[in-house]
CSV table of N, CA, C and O in Angstrom, one decimal:
chain,number,residue,atom,x,y,z
A,1,SER,N,-20.1,4.9,-11.9
A,1,SER,CA,-21.0,3.9,-11.5
A,1,SER,C,-20.7,2.5,-12.1
A,1,SER,O,-20.9,1.5,-11.5
A,2,ASP,N,-20.2,2.5,-13.3
A,2,ASP,CA,-19.8,1.3,-14.0
A,2,ASP,C,-18.6,0.6,-13.2
A,2,ASP,O,-18.6,-0.6,-13.1
A,3,PHE,N,-17.7,1.5,-12.8
A,3,PHE,CA,-16.5,1.0,-12.1
A,3,PHE,C,-17.0,0.3,-10.8
A,3,PHE,O,-16.5,-0.8,-10.5
A,4,LYS,N,-17.9,1.0,-10.1
A,4,LYS,CA,-18.3,0.5,-8.8
A,4,LYS,C,-19.1,-0.8,-9.0
A,4,LYS,O,-18.9,-1.8,-8.2
A,5,LYS,N,-19.8,-1.0,-10.0
A,5,LYS,CA,-20.5,-2.2,-10.3
A,5,LYS,C,-19.5,-3.4,-10.6
A,5,LYS,O,-19.7,-4.5,-10.2
A,6,THR,N,-18.5,-3.0,-11.4
A,6,THR,CA,-17.5,-4.0,-11.8
A,6,THR,C,-16.6,-4.5,-10.6
A,6,THR,O,-16.4,-5.7,-10.4
A,7,PHE,N,-16.1,-3.5,-9.9
A,7,PHE,CA,-15.1,-3.8,-8.9
A,7,PHE,C,-15.6,-3.8,-7.4
A,7,PHE,O,-14.9,-4.0,-6.5
A,8,ASN,N,-16.9,-3.4,-7.3
A,8,ASN,CA,-17.5,-3.3,-6.0
A,8,ASN,C,-16.8,-2.4,-5.0
A,8,ASN,O,-16.8,-2.6,-3.8
A,9,THR,N,-16.2,-1.3,-5.5
A,9,THR,CA,-15.5,-0.3,-4.7
A,9,THR,C,-15.3,0.9,-5.5
A,9,THR,O,-15.6,0.9,-6.7
A,10,THR,N,-14.9,2.0,-4.9
A,10,THR,CA,-14.6,3.2,-5.6
A,10,THR,C,-13.3,3.2,-6.3
A,10,THR,O,-12.4,2.4,-5.8
A,11,PRO,N,-13.1,4.0,-7.3
A,11,PRO,CA,-11.8,4.0,-8.0
A,11,PRO,C,-10.6,4.4,-7.0
A,11,PRO,O,-9.5,3.8,-7.1
A,12,GLY,N,-10.8,5.3,-6.1
A,12,GLY,CA,-9.8,5.7,-5.2
A,12,GLY,C,-9.4,4.6,-4.3
A,12,GLY,O,-8.2,4.3,-4.0
A,13,LYS,N,-10.4,3.9,-3.7
A,13,LYS,CA,-10.1,2.8,-2.8
A,13,LYS,C,-9.4,1.6,-3.5
A,13,LYS,O,-8.5,1.0,-3.0
A,14,TRP,N,-9.8,1.4,-4.8
A,14,TRP,CA,-9.2,0.3,-5.6
A,14,TRP,C,-7.8,0.6,-5.8
A,14,TRP,O,-6.9,-0.3,-5.7
A,15,LEU,N,-7.5,1.9,-6.2
A,15,LEU,CA,-6.1,2.3,-6.5
A,15,LEU,C,-5.2,2.2,-5.2
A,15,LEU,O,-4.1,1.7,-5.3
A,16,THR,N,-5.8,2.6,-4.1
A,16,THR,CA,-5.0,2.5,-2.9
A,16,THR,C,-4.7,1.1,-2.5
A,16,THR,O,-3.6,0.8,-2.1
A,17,GLU,N,-5.7,0.2,-2.7
A,17,GLU,CA,-5.5,-1.2,-2.4
A,17,GLU,C,-4.4,-1.8,-3.3
A,17,GLU,O,-3.5,-2.5,-2.8
A,18,LYS,N,-4.4,-1.4,-4.6
A,18,LYS,CA,-3.3,-1.9,-5.5
A,18,LYS,C,-2.0,-1.4,-5.1
A,18,LYS,O,-1.0,-2.2,-5.1
A,19,ARG,N,-1.9,-0.2,-4.7
A,19,ARG,CA,-0.6,0.4,-4.3
A,19,ARG,C,-0.1,-0.2,-3.0
A,19,ARG,O,1.1,-0.5,-2.9
A,20,LEU,N,-1.0,-0.5,-2.1
A,20,LEU,CA,-0.6,-1.1,-0.8
A,20,LEU,C,-0.1,-2.6,-1.1
A,20,LEU,O,0.8,-3.0,-0.5
A,21,ASN,N,-0.8,-3.3,-2.0
A,21,ASN,CA,-0.4,-4.7,-2.3
A,21,ASN,C,1.0,-4.7,-3.0
A,21,ASN,O,1.8,-5.5,-2.7
A,22,LEU,N,1.2,-3.7,-3.8
A,22,LEU,CA,2.5,-3.6,-4.5
A,22,LEU,C,3.6,-3.3,-3.4
A,22,LEU,O,4.7,-3.9,-3.4
A,23,ALA,N,3.3,-2.4,-2.5
A,23,ALA,CA,4.2,-2.0,-1.5
A,23,ALA,C,4.5,-3.2,-0.6
A,23,ALA,O,5.7,-3.5,-0.3
A,24,HIS,N,3.5,-4.0,-0.3
A,24,HIS,CA,3.7,-5.2,0.6
A,24,HIS,C,4.6,-6.2,-0.1
A,24,HIS,O,5.5,-6.8,0.5
A,25,HIS,N,4.4,-6.4,-1.4
A,25,HIS,CA,5.3,-7.2,-2.2
A,25,HIS,C,6.8,-6.7,-2.2
A,25,HIS,O,7.7,-7.5,-2.0
A,26,LYS,N,6.9,-5.4,-2.4
A,26,LYS,CA,8.3,-4.9,-2.4
A,26,LYS,C,9.0,-5.0,-1.0
A,26,LYS,O,10.2,-5.2,-0.9
A,27,LEU,N,8.2,-4.9,0.0
A,27,LEU,CA,8.7,-5.0,1.4
A,27,LEU,C,9.1,-6.4,1.8
A,27,LEU,O,10.1,-6.7,2.4
A,28,THR,N,8.3,-7.4,1.3
A,28,THR,CA,8.5,-8.8,1.7
A,28,THR,C,9.4,-9.5,0.7
A,28,THR,O,10.4,-10.0,1.1
A,29,ALA,N,9.1,-9.5,-0.5
A,29,ALA,CA,9.8,-10.3,-1.5
A,29,ALA,C,11.1,-9.6,-1.9
A,29,ALA,O,12.1,-10.3,-2.1
A,30,LYS,N,11.1,-8.3,-2.1
A,30,LYS,CA,12.3,-7.6,-2.5
A,30,LYS,C,13.1,-7.1,-1.4
A,30,LYS,O,14.2,-6.5,-1.6
A,31,LYS,N,12.6,-7.2,-0.2
A,31,LYS,CA,13.4,-6.8,1.0
A,31,LYS,C,13.7,-5.3,1.0
A,31,LYS,O,14.8,-4.9,1.5
A,32,GLN,N,12.9,-4.5,0.4
A,32,GLN,CA,13.1,-3.0,0.4
A,32,GLN,C,12.6,-2.4,1.7
A,32,GLN,O,11.7,-3.0,2.4
A,33,LYS,N,13.0,-1.2,2.0
A,33,LYS,CA,12.5,-0.5,3.2
A,33,LYS,C,11.4,0.4,2.8
A,33,LYS,O,11.2,0.8,1.7
A,34,ALA,N,10.6,0.7,3.8
A,34,ALA,CA,9.4,1.6,3.6
A,34,ALA,C,9.8,2.9,3.0
A,34,ALA,O,9.1,3.5,2.2
A,35,THR,N,11.0,3.5,3.5
A,35,THR,CA,11.4,4.7,2.9
A,35,THR,C,11.8,4.7,1.4
A,35,THR,O,11.8,5.7,0.8
A,36,GLU,N,12.1,3.5,1.0
A,36,GLU,CA,12.4,3.3,-0.5
A,36,GLU,C,11.1,3.0,-1.3
A,36,GLU,O,11.1,3.3,-2.5
A,37,VAL,N,10.1,2.5,-0.6
A,37,VAL,CA,8.9,2.0,-1.3
A,37,VAL,C,7.8,3.1,-1.5
A,37,VAL,O,7.2,3.1,-2.5
A,38,TYR,N,7.6,3.9,-0.5
A,38,TYR,CA,6.3,4.7,-0.5
A,38,TYR,C,6.2,5.6,-1.7
A,38,TYR,O,5.1,5.7,-2.3
A,39,LEU,N,7.3,6.2,-2.1
A,39,LEU,CA,7.2,7.1,-3.3
A,39,LEU,C,7.0,6.3,-4.6
A,39,LEU,O,6.2,6.7,-5.5
A,40,SER,N,7.7,5.1,-4.7
A,40,SER,CA,7.6,4.3,-5.9
A,40,SER,C,6.2,3.7,-6.2
A,40,SER,O,5.9,3.4,-7.3
A,41,VAL,N,5.4,3.6,-5.1
A,41,VAL,CA,4.1,3.0,-5.3
A,41,VAL,C,3.0,4.1,-5.3
A,41,VAL,O,1.8,3.8,-5.5
A,42,GLY,N,3.4,5.4,-5.2
A,42,GLY,CA,2.4,6.5,-5.4
A,42,GLY,C,1.9,7.2,-4.2
A,42,GLY,O,1.0,8.0,-4.3
A,43,PHE,N,2.6,7.0,-3.1
A,43,PHE,CA,2.2,7.8,-1.9
A,43,PHE,C,3.1,9.0,-1.8
A,43,PHE,O,4.3,9.0,-2.2
A,44,GLU,N,2.5,10.2,-1.3
A,44,GLU,CA,3.3,11.4,-1.3
A,44,GLU,C,4.1,11.6,-0.1
A,44,GLU,O,5.1,12.3,-0.1
A,45,ASN,N,3.7,11.0,1.0
A,45,ASN,CA,4.5,11.1,2.2
A,45,ASN,C,4.5,9.8,3.0
A,45,ASN,O,3.6,9.0,3.0
A,46,LEU,N,5.6,9.6,3.8
A,46,LEU,CA,5.8,8.3,4.5
A,46,LEU,C,4.7,8.1,5.6
A,46,LEU,O,4.3,7.0,5.8
A,47,SER,N,4.3,9.2,6.2
A,47,SER,CA,3.4,9.1,7.3
A,47,SER,C,2.0,8.6,6.8
A,47,SER,O,1.4,7.7,7.4
A,48,HIS,N,1.5,9.1,5.7
A,48,HIS,CA,0.3,8.6,5.1
A,48,HIS,C,0.4,7.2,4.7
A,48,HIS,O,-0.5,6.4,4.9
A,49,PHE,N,1.5,6.8,4.1
A,49,PHE,CA,1.8,5.5,3.6
A,49,PHE,C,1.7,4.5,4.8
A,49,PHE,O,1.0,3.5,4.8
A,50,SER,N,2.4,4.8,5.9
A,50,SER,CA,2.5,4.0,7.1
A,50,SER,C,1.1,3.8,7.7
A,50,SER,O,0.7,2.7,8.1
A,51,PHE,N,0.3,4.9,7.8
A,51,PHE,CA,-1.0,4.8,8.3
A,51,PHE,C,-1.9,3.9,7.5
A,51,PHE,O,-2.6,3.0,8.0
A,52,ALA,N,-1.9,4.1,6.2
A,52,ALA,CA,-2.7,3.3,5.3
A,52,ALA,C,-2.3,1.8,5.3
A,52,ALA,O,-3.2,0.9,5.3
A,53,PHE,N,-1.0,1.6,5.3
A,53,PHE,CA,-0.5,0.2,5.3
A,53,PHE,C,-0.9,-0.5,6.6
A,53,PHE,O,-1.4,-1.6,6.5
A,54,LYS,N,-0.8,0.1,7.7
A,54,LYS,CA,-1.2,-0.5,9.0
A,54,LYS,C,-2.7,-0.7,9.0
A,54,LYS,O,-3.1,-1.8,9.5
A,55,LYS,N,-3.5,0.2,8.5
A,55,LYS,CA,-4.9,0.0,8.5
A,55,LYS,C,-5.3,-1.2,7.6
A,55,LYS,O,-6.2,-1.9,7.9
A,56,ALA,N,-4.6,-1.4,6.5
A,56,ALA,CA,-4.9,-2.4,5.5
A,56,ALA,C,-4.4,-3.8,6.0
A,56,ALA,O,-5.1,-4.8,5.9
A,57,PHE,N,-3.2,-3.9,6.6
A,57,PHE,CA,-2.6,-5.2,6.9
A,57,PHE,C,-2.6,-5.5,8.4
A,57,PHE,O,-2.3,-6.6,8.8
A,58,GLY,N,-2.8,-4.5,9.3
A,58,GLY,CA,-2.8,-4.7,10.7
A,58,GLY,C,-1.4,-4.7,11.3
A,58,GLY,O,-1.3,-4.9,12.5
A,59,TYR,N,-0.4,-4.3,10.6
A,59,TYR,CA,1.0,-4.1,11.1
A,59,TYR,C,1.7,-3.1,10.3
A,59,TYR,O,1.3,-2.8,9.1
A,60,SER,N,2.7,-2.5,10.9
A,60,SER,CA,3.4,-1.4,10.2
A,60,SER,C,4.4,-1.9,9.1
A,60,SER,O,4.9,-3.0,9.3
A,61,PRO,N,4.6,-1.1,8.1
A,61,PRO,CA,5.6,-1.5,7.1
A,61,PRO,C,7.0,-1.7,7.8
A,61,PRO,O,7.8,-2.5,7.3
A,62,ARG,N,7.3,-0.9,8.8
A,62,ARG,CA,8.6,-1.0,9.5
A,62,ARG,C,8.8,-2.3,10.1
A,62,ARG,O,9.9,-2.9,10.2
A,63,SER,N,7.7,-3.0,10.6
A,63,SER,CA,7.8,-4.2,11.3
A,63,SER,C,8.2,-5.3,10.3
A,63,SER,O,8.9,-6.3,10.8
A,64,ILE,N,8.0,-5.2,9.1
A,64,ILE,CA,8.4,-6.2,8.1
A,64,ILE,C,10.0,-6.1,7.9
A,64,ILE,O,10.6,-7.1,7.9
A,65,SER,N,10.5,-4.9,7.8
A,65,SER,CA,11.9,-4.7,7.5
A,65,SER,C,12.7,-5.0,8.8
A,65,SER,O,13.9,-5.3,8.7
A,66,ASN,N,12.1,-5.0,10.0
A,66,ASN,CA,12.8,-5.4,11.2
A,66,ASN,C,12.9,-6.9,11.4
A,66,ASN,O,13.6,-7.3,12.2
A,67,ASN,N,12.1,-7.6,10.7
A,67,ASN,CA,12.1,-9.1,10.9
A,67,ASN,C,13.1,-9.8,10.0
A,67,ASN,O,13.5,-9.4,9.0
């Protein structure tokens, strides 16, 4: 309950947001591919990573590497 008061979210959602932000940075600034990023930021499979990324940012991680 202290965590939720401080960060206004649950620990799981907070951690997922941090992982997705790190993944976004690696995809954009470091020009890495989604297949290289998802494990390094803590996702267990590419499908779940892609789904969560698209839900958070509104576009797929693959669309970044295609541009």
